[in-house]
Tab-separated table of N, CA and C in Angstrom:
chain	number	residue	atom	x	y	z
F	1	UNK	N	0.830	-1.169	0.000
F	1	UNK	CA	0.000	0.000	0.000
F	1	UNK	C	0.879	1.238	0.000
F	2	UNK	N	0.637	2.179	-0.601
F	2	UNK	CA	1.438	3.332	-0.998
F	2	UNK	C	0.179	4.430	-0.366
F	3	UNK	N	1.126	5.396	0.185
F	3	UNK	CA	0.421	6.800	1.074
F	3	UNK	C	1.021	7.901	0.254
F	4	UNK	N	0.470	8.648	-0.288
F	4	UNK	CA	0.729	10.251	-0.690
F	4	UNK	C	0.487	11.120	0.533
F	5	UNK	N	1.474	12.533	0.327
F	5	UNK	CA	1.226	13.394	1.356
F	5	UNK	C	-0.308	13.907	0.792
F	6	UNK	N	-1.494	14.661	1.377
F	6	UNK	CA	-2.382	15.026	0.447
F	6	UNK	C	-1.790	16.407	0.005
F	7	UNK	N	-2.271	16.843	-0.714
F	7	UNK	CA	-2.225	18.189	-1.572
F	7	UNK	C	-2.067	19.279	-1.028
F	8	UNK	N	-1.013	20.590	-0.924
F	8	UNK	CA	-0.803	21.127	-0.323
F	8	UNK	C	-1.932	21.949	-0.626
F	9	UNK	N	-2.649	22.886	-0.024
F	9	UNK	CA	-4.026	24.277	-0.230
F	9	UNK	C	-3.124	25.245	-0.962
F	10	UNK	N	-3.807	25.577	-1.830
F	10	UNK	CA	-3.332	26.641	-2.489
F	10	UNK	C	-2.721	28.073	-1.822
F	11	UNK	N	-1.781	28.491	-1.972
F	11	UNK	CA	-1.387	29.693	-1.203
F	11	UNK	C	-1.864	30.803	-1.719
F	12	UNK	N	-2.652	31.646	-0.723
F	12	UNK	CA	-3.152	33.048	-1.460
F	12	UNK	C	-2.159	34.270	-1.379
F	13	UNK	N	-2.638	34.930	-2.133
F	13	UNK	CA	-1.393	36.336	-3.086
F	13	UNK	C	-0.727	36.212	-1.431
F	14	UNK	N	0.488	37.117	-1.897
F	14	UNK	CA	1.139	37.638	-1.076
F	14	UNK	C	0.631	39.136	-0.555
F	15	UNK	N	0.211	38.618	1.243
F	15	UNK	CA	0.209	40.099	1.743
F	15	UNK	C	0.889	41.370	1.365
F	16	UNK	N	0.070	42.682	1.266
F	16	UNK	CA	1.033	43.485	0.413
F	16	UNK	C	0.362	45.039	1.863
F	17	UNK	N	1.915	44.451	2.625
F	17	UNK	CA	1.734	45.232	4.209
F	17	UNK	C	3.100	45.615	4.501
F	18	UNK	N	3.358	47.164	4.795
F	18	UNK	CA	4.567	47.499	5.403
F	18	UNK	C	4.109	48.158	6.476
F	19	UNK	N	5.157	47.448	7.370
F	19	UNK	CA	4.917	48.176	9.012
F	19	UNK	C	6.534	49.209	9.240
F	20	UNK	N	6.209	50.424	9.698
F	20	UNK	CA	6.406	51.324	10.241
F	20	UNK	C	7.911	50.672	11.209
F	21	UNK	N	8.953	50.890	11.200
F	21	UNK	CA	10.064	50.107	11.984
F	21	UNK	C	10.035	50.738	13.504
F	22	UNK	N	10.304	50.128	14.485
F	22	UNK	CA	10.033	50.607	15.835
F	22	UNK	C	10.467	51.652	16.281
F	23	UNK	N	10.228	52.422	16.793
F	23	UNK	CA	10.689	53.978	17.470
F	23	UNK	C	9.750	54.349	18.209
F	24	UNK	N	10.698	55.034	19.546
F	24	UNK	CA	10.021	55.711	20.552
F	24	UNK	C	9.078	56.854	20.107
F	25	UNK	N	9.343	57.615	19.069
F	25	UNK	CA	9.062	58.846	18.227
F	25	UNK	C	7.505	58.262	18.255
F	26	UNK	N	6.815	59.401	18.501
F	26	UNK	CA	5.286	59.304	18.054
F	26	UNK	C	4.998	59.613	16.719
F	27	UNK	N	3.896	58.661	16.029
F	27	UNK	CA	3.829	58.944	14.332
F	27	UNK	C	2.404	58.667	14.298
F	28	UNK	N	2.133	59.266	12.833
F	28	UNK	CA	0.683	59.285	12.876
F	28	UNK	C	0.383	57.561	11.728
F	29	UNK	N	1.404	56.988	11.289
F	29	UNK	CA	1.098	56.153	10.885
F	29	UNK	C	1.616	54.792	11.038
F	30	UNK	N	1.010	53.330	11.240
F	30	UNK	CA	2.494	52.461	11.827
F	30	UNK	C	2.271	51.247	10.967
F	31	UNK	N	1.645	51.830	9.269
F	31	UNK	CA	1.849	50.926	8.330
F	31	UNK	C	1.086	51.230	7.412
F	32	UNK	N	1.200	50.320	6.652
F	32	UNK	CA	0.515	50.820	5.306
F	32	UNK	C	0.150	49.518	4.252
F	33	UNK	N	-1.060	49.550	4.328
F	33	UNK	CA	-1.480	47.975	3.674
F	33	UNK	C	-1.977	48.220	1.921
F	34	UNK	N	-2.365	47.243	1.262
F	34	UNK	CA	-2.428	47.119	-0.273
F	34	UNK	C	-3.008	46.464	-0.343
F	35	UNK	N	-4.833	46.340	-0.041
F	35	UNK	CA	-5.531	45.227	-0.114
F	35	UNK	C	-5.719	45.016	-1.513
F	36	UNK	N	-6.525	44.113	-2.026
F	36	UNK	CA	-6.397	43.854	-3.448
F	36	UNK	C	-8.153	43.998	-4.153
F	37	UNK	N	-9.174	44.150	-3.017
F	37	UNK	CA	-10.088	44.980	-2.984
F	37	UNK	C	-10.582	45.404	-1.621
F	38	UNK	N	-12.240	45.992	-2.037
F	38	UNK	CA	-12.517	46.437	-0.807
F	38	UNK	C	-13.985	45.517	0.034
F	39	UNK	N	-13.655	44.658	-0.448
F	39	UNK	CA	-14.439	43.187	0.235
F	39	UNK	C	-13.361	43.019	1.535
F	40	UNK	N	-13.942	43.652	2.645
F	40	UNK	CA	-13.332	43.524	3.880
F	40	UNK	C	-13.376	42.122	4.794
F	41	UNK	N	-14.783	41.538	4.194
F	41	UNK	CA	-14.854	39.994	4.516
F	41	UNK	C	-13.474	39.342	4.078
F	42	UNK	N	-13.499	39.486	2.877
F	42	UNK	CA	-12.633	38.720	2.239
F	42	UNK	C	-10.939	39.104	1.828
F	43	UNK	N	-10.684	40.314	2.588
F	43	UNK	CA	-9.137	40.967	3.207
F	43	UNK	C	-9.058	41.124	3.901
F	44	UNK	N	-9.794	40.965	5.113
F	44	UNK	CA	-9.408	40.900	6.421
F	44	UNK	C	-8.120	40.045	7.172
F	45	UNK	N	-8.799	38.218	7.051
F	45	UNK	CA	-8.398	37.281	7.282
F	45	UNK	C	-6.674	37.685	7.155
F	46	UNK	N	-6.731	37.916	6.064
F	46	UNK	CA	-5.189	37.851	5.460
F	46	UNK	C	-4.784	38.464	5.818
F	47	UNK	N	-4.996	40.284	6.232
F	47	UNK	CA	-4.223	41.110	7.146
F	47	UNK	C	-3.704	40.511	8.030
F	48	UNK	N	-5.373	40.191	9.193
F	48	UNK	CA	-4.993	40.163	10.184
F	48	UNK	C	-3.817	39.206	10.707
F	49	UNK	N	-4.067	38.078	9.840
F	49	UNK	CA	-2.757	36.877	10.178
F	49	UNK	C	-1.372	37.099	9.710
F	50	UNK	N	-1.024	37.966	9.282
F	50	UNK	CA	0.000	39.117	8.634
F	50	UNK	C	0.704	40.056	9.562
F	51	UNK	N	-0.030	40.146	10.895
F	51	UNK	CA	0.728	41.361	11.401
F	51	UNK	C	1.383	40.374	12.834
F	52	UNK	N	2.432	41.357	13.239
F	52	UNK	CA	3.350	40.725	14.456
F	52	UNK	C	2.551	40.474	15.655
F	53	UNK	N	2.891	38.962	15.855
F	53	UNK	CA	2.493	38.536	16.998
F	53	UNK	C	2.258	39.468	18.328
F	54	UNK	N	3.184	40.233	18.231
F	54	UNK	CA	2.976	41.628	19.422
F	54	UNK	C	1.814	41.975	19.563
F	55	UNK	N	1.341	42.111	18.296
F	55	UNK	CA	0.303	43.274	18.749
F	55	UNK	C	-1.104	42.189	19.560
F	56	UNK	N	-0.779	41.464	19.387
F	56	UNK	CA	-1.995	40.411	20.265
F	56	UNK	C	-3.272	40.120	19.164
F	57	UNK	N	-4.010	39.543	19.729
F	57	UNK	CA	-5.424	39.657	18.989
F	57	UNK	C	-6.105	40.585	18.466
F	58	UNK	N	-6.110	41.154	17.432
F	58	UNK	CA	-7.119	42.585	17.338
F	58	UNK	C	-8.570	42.099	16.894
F	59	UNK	N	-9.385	42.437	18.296
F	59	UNK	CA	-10.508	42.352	18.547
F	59	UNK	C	-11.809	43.195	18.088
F	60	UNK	N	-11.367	44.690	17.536
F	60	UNK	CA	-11.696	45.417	16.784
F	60	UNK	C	-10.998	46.562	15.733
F	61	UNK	N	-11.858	46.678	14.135
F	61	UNK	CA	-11.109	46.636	13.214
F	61	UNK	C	-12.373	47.720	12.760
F	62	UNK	N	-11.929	49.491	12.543
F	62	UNK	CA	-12.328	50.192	11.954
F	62	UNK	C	-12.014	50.708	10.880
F	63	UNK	N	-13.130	50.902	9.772
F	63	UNK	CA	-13.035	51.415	8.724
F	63	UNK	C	-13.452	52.391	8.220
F	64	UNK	N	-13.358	53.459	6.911
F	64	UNK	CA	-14.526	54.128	6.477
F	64	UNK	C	-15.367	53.502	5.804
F	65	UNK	N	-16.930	53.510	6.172
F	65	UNK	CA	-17.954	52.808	5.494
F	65	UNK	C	-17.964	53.496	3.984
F	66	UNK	N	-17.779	54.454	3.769
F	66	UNK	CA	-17.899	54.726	2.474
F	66	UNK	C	-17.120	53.796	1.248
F	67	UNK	N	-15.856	53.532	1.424
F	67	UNK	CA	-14.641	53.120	1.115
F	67	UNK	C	-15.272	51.953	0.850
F	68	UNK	N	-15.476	50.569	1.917
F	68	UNK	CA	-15.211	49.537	1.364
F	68	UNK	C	-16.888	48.944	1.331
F	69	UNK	N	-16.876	47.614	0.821
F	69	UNK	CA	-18.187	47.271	0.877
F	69	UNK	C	-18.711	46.629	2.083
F	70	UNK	N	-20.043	46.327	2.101
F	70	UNK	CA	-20.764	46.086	3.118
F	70	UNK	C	-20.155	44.826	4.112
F	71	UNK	N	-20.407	44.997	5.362
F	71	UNK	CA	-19.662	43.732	6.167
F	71	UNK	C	-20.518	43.512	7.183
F	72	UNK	N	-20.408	42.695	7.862
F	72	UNK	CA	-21.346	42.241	9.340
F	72	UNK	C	-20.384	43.135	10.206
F	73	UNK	N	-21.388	43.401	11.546
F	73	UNK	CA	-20.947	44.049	12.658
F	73	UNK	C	-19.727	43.442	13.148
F	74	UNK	N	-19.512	41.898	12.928
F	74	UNK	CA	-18.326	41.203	13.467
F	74	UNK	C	-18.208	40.038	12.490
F	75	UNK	N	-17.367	39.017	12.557
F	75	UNK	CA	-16.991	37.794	11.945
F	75	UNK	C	-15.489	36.914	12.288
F	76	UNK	N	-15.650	36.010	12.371
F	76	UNK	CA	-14.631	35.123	13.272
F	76	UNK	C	-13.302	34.996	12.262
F	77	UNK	N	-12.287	35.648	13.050
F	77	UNK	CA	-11.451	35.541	12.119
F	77	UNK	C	-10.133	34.763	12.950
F	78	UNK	N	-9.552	33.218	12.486
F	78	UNK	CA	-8.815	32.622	12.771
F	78	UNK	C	-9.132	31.785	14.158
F	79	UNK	N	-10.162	31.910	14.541
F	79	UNK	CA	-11.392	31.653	15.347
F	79	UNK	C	-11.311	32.017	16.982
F	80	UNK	N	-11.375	33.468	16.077
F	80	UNK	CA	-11.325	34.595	16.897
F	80	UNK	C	-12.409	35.563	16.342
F	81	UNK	N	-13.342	36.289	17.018
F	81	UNK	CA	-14.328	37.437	16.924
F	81	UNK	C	-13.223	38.329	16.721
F	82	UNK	N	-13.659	39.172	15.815
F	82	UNK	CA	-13.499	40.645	15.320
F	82	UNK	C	-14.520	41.506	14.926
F	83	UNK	N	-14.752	42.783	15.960
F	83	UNK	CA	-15.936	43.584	15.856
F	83	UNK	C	-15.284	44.288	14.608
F	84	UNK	N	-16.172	44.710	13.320
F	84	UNK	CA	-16.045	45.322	12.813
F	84	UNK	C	-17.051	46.640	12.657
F	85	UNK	N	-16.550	47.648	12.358
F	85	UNK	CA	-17.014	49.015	12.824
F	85	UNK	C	-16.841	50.352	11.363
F	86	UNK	N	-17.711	50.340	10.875
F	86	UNK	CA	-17.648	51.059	9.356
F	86	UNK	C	-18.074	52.447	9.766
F	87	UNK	N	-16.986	53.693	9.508
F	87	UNK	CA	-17.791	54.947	10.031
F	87	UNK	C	-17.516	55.879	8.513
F	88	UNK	N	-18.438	56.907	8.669
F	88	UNK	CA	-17.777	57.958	7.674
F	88	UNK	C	-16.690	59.368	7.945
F	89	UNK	N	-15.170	58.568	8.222
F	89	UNK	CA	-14.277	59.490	8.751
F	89	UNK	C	-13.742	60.417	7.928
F	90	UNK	N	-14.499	61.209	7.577
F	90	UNK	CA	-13.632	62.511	6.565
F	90	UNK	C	-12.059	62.889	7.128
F	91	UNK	N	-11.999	62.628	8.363
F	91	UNK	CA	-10.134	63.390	8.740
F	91	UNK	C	-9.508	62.310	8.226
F	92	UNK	N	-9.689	61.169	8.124
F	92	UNK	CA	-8.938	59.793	7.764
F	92	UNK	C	-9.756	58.557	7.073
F	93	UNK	N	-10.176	59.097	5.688
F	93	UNK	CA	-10.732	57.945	4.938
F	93	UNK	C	-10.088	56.543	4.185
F	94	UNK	N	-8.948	56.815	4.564
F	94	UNK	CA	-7.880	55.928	3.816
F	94	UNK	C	-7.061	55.468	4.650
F	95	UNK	N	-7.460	55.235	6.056
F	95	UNK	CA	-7.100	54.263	6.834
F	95	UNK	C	-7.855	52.967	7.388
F	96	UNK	N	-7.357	52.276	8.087
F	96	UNK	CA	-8.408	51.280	9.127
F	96	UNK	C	-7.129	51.209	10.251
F	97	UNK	N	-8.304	51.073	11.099
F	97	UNK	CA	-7.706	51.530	12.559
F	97	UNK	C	-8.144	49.812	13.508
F	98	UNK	N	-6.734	49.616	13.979
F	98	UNK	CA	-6.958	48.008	14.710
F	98	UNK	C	-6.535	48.159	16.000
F	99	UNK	N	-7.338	47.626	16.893
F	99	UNK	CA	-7.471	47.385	18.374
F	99	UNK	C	-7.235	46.212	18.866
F	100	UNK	N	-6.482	45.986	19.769
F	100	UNK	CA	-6.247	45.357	20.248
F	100	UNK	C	-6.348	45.362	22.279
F	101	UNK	N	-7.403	44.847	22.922
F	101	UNK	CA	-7.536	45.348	24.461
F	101	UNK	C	-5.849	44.792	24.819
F	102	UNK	N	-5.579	45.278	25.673
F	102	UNK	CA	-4.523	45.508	26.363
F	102	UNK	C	-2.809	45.208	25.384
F	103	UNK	N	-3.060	45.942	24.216
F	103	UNK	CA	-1.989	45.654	23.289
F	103	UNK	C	-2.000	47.020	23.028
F	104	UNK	N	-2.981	47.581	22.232
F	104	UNK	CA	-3.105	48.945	21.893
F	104	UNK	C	-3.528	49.253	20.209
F	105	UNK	N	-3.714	50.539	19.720
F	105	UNK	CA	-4.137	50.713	18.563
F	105	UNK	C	-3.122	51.024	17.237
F	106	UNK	N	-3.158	50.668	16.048
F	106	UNK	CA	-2.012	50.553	15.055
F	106	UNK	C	-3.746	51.122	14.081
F	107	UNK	N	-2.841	52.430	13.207
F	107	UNK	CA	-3.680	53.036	12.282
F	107	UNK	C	-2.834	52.415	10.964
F	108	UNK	N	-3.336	51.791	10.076
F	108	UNK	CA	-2.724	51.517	8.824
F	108	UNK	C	-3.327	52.694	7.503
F	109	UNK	N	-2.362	53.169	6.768
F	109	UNK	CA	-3.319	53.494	5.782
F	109	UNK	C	-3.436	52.536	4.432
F	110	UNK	N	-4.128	52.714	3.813
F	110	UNK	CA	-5.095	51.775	3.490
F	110	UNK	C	-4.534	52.391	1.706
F	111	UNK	N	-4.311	51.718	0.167
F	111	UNK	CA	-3.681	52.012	-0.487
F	111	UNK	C	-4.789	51.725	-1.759
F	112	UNK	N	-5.156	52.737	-1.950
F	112	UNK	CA	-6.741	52.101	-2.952
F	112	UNK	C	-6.069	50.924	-3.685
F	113	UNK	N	-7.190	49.509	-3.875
F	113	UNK	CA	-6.484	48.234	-4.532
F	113	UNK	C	-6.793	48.588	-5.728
F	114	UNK	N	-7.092	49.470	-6.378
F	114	UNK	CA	-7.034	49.794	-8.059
F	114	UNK	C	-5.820	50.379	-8.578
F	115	UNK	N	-4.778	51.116	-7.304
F	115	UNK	CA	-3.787	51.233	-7.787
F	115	UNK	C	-2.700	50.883	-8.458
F	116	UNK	N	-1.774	51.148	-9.305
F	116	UNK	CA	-1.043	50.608	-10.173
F	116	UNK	C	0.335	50.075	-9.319
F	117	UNK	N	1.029	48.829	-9.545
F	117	UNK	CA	1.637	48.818	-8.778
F	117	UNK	C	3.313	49.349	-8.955
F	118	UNK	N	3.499	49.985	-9.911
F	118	UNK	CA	4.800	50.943	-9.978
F	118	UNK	C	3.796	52.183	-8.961
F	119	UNK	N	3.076	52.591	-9.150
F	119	UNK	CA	2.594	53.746	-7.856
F	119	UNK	C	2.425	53.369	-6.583
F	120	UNK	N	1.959	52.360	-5.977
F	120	UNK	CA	1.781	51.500	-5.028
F	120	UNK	C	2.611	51.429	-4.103
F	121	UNK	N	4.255	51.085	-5.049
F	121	UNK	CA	5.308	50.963	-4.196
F	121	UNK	C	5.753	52.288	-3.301
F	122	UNK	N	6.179	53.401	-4.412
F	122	UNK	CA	7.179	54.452	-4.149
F	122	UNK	C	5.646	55.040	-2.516
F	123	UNK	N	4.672	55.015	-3.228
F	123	UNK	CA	3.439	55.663	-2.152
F	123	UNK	C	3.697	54.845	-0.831
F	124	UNK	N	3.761	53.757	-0.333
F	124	UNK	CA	3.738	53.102	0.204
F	124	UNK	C	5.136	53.306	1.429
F	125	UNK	N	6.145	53.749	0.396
F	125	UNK	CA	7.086	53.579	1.386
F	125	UNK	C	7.386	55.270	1.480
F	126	UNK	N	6.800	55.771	1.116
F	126	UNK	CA	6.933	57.856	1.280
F	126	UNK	C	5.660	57.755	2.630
F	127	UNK	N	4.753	57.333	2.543
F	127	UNK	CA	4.060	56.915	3.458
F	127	UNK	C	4.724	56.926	4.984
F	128	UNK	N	4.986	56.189	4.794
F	128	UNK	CA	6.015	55.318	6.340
F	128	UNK	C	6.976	56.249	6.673
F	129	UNK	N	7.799	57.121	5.480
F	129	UNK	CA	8.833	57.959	5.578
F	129	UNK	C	8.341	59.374	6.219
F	130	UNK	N	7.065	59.845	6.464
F	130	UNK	CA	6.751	61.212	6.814
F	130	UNK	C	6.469	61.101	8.264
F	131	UNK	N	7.174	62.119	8.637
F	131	UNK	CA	6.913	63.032	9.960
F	131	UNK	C	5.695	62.732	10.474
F	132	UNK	N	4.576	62.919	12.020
F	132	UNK	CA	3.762	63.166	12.328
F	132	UNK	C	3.418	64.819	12.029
């Protein structure tokens, strides 16, 4: 009798997430993500299992409702609850903002997924590079 390993699951795209390198310095941004749309059901997952173990569980995950499409108040992600929270933030529409209770909050900005990705890059990392 002969055993095969079974089939490895297909691997999905590569996360397209830069985090902010550590410093005491206060900043207004501590990353910058590249979802590939704005189906938050279905880019969430992948963030969230993407970012450093540090930051703990993030238990809630705000967005601008305008921005992405419709989502449930929450949904289990890695089988873990995540409240999700859609507002209309005119000071910051091009972020999502993640919570974590007793870890703390990380603002990402958020990189429209229609963008081209020669623009994508240089934006992405001028991003991370500016002052508060």
């Amino acid at each position: 009798m002969t055993t095969t390993a079974p089939p490895s699951p297909p691997t999905g795209p590569h996360l397209r997430l830069r985090l902010a390198p550590d410093s005491p310095l206060p900043r207004r941004l501590d990353g910058v993500w590249w979802p590939r749309s704005y189906d938050l059901p279905a880019e969430l997952p992948q963030l969230l299992a993407g970012l450093p173990r540090a930051w703990g569980h993030i238990a809630g995950v705000t967005v601008n409702g305008a921005a992405w499409s419709a989502a449930p108040d929450r949904m289990l992600v890695c089988d873990k609850v995540v409240r999700l929270r859609q507002v209309a933030a005119r000071h910051a529409p091009g972020t999502i903002i993640l919570l974590s209770p007793g870890h703390g909050r990380w603002d990402l900005l958020v990189v429209p997924p229609d963008t081209a990705e020669e623009d994508a890059g240089p934006l992405m990392t001028t991003a991370l590079s500016a002052r508060p």
